[in-house]
Short mmCIF file of C-alpha atoms in Angstrom, two decimals:
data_model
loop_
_atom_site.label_atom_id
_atom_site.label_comp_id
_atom_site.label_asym_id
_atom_site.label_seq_id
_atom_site.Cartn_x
_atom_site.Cartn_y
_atom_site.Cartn_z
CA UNK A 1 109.90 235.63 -42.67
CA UNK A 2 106.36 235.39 -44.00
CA UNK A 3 107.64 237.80 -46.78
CA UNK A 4 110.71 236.37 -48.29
CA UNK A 5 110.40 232.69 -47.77
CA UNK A 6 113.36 230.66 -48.27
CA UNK A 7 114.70 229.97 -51.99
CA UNK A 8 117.83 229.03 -53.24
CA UNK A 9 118.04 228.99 -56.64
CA UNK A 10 120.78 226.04 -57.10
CA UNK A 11 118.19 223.89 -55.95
CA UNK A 12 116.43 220.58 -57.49
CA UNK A 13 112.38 221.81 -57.40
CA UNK A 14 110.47 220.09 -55.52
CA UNK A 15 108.21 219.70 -57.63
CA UNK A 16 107.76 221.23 -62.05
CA UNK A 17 104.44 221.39 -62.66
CA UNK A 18 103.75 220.15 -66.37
CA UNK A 19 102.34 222.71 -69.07
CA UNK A 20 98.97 222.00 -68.31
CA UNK A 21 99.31 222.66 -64.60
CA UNK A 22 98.91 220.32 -61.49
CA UNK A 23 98.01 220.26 -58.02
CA UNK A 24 100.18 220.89 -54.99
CA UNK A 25 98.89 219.06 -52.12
CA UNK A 26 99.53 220.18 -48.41
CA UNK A 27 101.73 216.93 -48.51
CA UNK A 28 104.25 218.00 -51.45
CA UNK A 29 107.29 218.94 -50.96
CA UNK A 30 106.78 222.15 -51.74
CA UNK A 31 104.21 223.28 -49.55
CA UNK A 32 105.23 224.34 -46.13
CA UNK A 33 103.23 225.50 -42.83
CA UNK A 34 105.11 227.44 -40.70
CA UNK A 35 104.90 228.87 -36.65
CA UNK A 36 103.87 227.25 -33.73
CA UNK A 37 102.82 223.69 -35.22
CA UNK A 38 100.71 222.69 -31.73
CA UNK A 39 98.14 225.41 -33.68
CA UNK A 40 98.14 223.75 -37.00
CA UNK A 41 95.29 220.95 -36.29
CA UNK A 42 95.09 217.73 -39.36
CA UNK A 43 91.86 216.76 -40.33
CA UNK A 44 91.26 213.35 -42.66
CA UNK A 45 89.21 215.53 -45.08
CA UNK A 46 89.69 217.77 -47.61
CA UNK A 47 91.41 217.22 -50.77
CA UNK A 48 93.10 213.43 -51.05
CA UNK A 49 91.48 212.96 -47.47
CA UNK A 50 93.79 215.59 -45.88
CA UNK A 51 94.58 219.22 -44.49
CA UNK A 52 95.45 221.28 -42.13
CA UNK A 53 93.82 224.23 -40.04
CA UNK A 54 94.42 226.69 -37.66
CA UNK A 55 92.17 229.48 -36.04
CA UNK A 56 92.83 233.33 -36.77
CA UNK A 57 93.26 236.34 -34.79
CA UNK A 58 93.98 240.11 -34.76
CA UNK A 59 97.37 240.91 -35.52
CA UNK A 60 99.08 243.24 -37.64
CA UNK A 61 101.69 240.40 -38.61
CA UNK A 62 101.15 236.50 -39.36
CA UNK A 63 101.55 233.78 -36.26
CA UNK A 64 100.97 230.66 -38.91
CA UNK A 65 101.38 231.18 -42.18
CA UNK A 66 101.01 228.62 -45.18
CA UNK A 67 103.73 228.83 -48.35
CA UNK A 68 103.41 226.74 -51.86
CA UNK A 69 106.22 226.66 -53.82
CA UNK A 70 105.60 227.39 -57.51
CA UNK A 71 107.97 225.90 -60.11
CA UNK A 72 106.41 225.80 -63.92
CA UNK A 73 107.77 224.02 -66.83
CA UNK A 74 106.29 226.38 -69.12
CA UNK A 75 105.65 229.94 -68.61
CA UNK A 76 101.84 231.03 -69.64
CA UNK A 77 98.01 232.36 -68.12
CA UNK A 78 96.70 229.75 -65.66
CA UNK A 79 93.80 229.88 -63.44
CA UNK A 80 94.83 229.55 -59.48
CA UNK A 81 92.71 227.43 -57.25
CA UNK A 82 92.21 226.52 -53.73
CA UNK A 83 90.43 223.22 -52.29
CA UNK A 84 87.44 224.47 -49.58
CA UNK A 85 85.95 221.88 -47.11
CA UNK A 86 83.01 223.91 -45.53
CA UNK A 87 83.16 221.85 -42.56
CA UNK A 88 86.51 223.91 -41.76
CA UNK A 89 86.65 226.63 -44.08
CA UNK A 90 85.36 229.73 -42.15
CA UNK A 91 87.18 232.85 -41.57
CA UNK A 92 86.12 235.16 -44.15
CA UNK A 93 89.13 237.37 -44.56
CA UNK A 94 92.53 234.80 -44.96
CA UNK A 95 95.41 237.37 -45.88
CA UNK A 96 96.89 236.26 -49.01
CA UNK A 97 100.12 236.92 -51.57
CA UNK A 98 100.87 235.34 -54.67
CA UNK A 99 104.34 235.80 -56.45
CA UNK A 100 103.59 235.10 -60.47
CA UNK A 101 106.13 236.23 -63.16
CA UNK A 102 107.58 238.73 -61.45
CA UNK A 103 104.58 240.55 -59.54
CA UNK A 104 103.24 240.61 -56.40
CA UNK A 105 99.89 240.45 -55.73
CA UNK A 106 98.27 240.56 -52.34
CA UNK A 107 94.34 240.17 -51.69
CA UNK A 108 92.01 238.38 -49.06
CA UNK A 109 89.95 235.41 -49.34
CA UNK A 110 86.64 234.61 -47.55
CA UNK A 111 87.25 230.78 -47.24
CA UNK A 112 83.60 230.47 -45.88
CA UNK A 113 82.40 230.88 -49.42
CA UNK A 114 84.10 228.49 -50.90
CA UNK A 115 83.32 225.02 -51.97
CA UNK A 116 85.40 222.23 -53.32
CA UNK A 117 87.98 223.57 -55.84
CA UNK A 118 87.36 228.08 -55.88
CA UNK A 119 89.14 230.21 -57.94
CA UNK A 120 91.30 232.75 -57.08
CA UNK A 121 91.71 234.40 -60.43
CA UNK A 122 93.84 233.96 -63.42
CA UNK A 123 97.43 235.02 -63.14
CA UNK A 124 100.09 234.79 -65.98
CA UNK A 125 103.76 233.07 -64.34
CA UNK A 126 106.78 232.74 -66.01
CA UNK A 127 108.73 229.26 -66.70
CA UNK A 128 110.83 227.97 -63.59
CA UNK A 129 110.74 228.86 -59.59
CA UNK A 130 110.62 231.56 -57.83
CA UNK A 131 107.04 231.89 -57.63
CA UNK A 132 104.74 230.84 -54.51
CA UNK A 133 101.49 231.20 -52.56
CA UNK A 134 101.03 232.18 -49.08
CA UNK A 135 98.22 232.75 -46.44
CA UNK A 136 98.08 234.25 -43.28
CA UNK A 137 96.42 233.59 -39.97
CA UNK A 138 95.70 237.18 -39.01
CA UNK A 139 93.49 239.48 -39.83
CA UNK A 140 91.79 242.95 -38.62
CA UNK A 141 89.21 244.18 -36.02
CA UNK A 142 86.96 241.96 -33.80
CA UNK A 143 87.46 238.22 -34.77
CA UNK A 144 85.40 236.04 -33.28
CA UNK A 145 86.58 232.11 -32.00
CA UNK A 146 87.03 229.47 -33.96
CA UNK A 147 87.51 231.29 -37.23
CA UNK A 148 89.30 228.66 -38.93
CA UNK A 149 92.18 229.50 -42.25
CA UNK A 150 92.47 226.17 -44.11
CA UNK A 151 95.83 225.37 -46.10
CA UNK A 152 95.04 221.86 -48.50
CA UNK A 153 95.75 221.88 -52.43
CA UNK A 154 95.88 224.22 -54.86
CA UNK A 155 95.57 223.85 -58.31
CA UNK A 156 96.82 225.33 -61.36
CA UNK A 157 95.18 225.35 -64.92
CA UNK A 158 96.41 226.20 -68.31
CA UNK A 159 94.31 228.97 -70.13
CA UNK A 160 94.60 228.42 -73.86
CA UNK A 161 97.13 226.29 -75.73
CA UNK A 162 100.60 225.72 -75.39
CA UNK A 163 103.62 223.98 -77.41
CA UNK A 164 103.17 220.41 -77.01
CA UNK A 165 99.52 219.95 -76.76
CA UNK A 166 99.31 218.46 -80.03
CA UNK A 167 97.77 221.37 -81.84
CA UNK A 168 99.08 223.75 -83.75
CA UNK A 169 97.88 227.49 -82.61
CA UNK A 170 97.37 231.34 -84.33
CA UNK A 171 101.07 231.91 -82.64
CA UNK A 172 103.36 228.94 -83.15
CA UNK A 173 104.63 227.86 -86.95
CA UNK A 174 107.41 225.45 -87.85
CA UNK A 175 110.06 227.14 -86.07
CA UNK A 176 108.52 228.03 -82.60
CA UNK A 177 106.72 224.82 -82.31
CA UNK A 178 107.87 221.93 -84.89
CA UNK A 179 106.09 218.89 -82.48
CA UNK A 180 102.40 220.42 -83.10
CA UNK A 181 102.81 222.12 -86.32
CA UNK A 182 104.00 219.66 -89.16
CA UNK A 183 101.36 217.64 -90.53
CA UNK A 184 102.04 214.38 -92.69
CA UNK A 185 102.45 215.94 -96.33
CA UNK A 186 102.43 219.12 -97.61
CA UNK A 187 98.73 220.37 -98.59
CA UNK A 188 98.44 221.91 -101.80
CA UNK A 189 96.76 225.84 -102.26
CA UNK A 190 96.93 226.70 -98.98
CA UNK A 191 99.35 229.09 -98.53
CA UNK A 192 101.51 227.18 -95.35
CA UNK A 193 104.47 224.94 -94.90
CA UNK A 194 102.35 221.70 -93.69
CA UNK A 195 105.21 219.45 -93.49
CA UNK A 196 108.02 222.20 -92.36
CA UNK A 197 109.91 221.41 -94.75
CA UNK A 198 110.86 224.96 -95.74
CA UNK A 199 108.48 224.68 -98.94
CA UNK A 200 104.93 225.77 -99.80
CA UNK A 201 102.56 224.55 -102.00
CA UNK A 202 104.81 222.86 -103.60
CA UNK A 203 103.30 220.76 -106.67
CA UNK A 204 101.39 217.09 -105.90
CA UNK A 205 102.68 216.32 -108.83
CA UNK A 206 105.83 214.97 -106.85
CA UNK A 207 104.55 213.28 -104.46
CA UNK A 208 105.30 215.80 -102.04
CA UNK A 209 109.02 216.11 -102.88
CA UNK A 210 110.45 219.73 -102.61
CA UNK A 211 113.11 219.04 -105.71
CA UNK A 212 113.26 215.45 -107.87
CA UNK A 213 114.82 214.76 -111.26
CA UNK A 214 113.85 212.20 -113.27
CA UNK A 215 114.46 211.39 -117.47
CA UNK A 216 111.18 211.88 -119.31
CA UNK A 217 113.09 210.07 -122.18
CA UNK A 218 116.26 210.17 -123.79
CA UNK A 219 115.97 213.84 -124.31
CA UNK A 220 113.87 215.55 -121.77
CA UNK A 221 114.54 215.73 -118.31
CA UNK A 222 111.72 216.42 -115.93
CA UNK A 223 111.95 218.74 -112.70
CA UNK A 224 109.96 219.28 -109.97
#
């Protein structure tokens, strides 16, 4: 059913997206095209040099109907786009809903306005599966021939940083996020743990050592 496409959780994705997003291509594995596939036309254009079309009509429930799968590694705000060849983008009201973190959103799309990669807006989804994209082939009132809904790539883009991008943000510290946020050495007078090492500031004096002993002379022992 175009409304609760098939999942099962036990699963191996078919296909994690990386924290900084990707692209699923209307050949992944985890995009699907589903109904009567004599309607679904290929074209050698598009995104990669391929996609898929078929025409719309009035109808109060889908005939073909597109589905990405949406596994994430990591959970966070991305931007969602779509790939538009004008050549066979056209109809100007492709039925849409997007599962993200939980939410369902449903809007509509005029594909005839869109060029090359088009945003859809900026969504926030949560880590793993259970999230998806779909489109639908029908729409309302008097449609006219050859109004063509085009499934090809989508893309998905981090917005703002993320653990493991090699910089250390406002929100992450030593303990949320140890791979961006130790530096080298500790940095004196600033106030932070530079090298996580559960000290601050701690003197230059040593070299950067949190605790060393050494004999000034026979009868003074130094500590840092």
């Amino acid at each position: 059913m175009p409304s609760r496409p098939g999942h099962c959780e036990s699963s191996t994705p078919c296909q994690e997206l990386p924290p900084d997003g990707g692209v699923i291509d209307n050949d992944s594995e985890c995009f699907h095209a589903f109904g009567n596939p004599t309607y679904w036309r290929d074209e050698s254009q598009g995104y990669d040099g391929g996609l898929i079309w078929t025409n719309a009509g009035t109808s109060n429930s889908a005939y073909n109907w597109a589905w990405w799968q949406l596994n994430l590694e990591s959970g966070g705000e991305y931007e969602l786009e779509y790939y538009a060849t004008p050549e066979f983008a056209v109809f100007d009201q492709v039925s849409h809903t997007l599962w993200a973190n939980g939410i369902q959103y449903d809007f509509t799309v005029d594909q005839s306005q869109g060029s090359g990669w088009t945003s859809l807006g900026t969504y926030e989804f949560s880590t793993g599966g259970e999230q998806s994209l779909a489109l639908y082939d029908n729409g309302t009132g008097s449609i006219g021939s050859n109004q063509h809904v085009v499934a090809d790539a989508i893309r998905l883009t981090r917005i703002g940083g993320w653990c493991g991008d090699g910089s250390c943000d406002d929100d992450e510290n030593c303990s949320t996020c140890p791979n961006d946020c130790t530096e080298p050495t500790e940095i004196p007078e600033n106030g932070i743990d530079d090298d996580c090492d559960g000290a601050t500031d701690h003197s230059p004096e040593c070299n950067g050592v949190v605790t060393e002993d050494w004999c000034v002379d026979n009868f003074l022992l130094g500590i840092c």
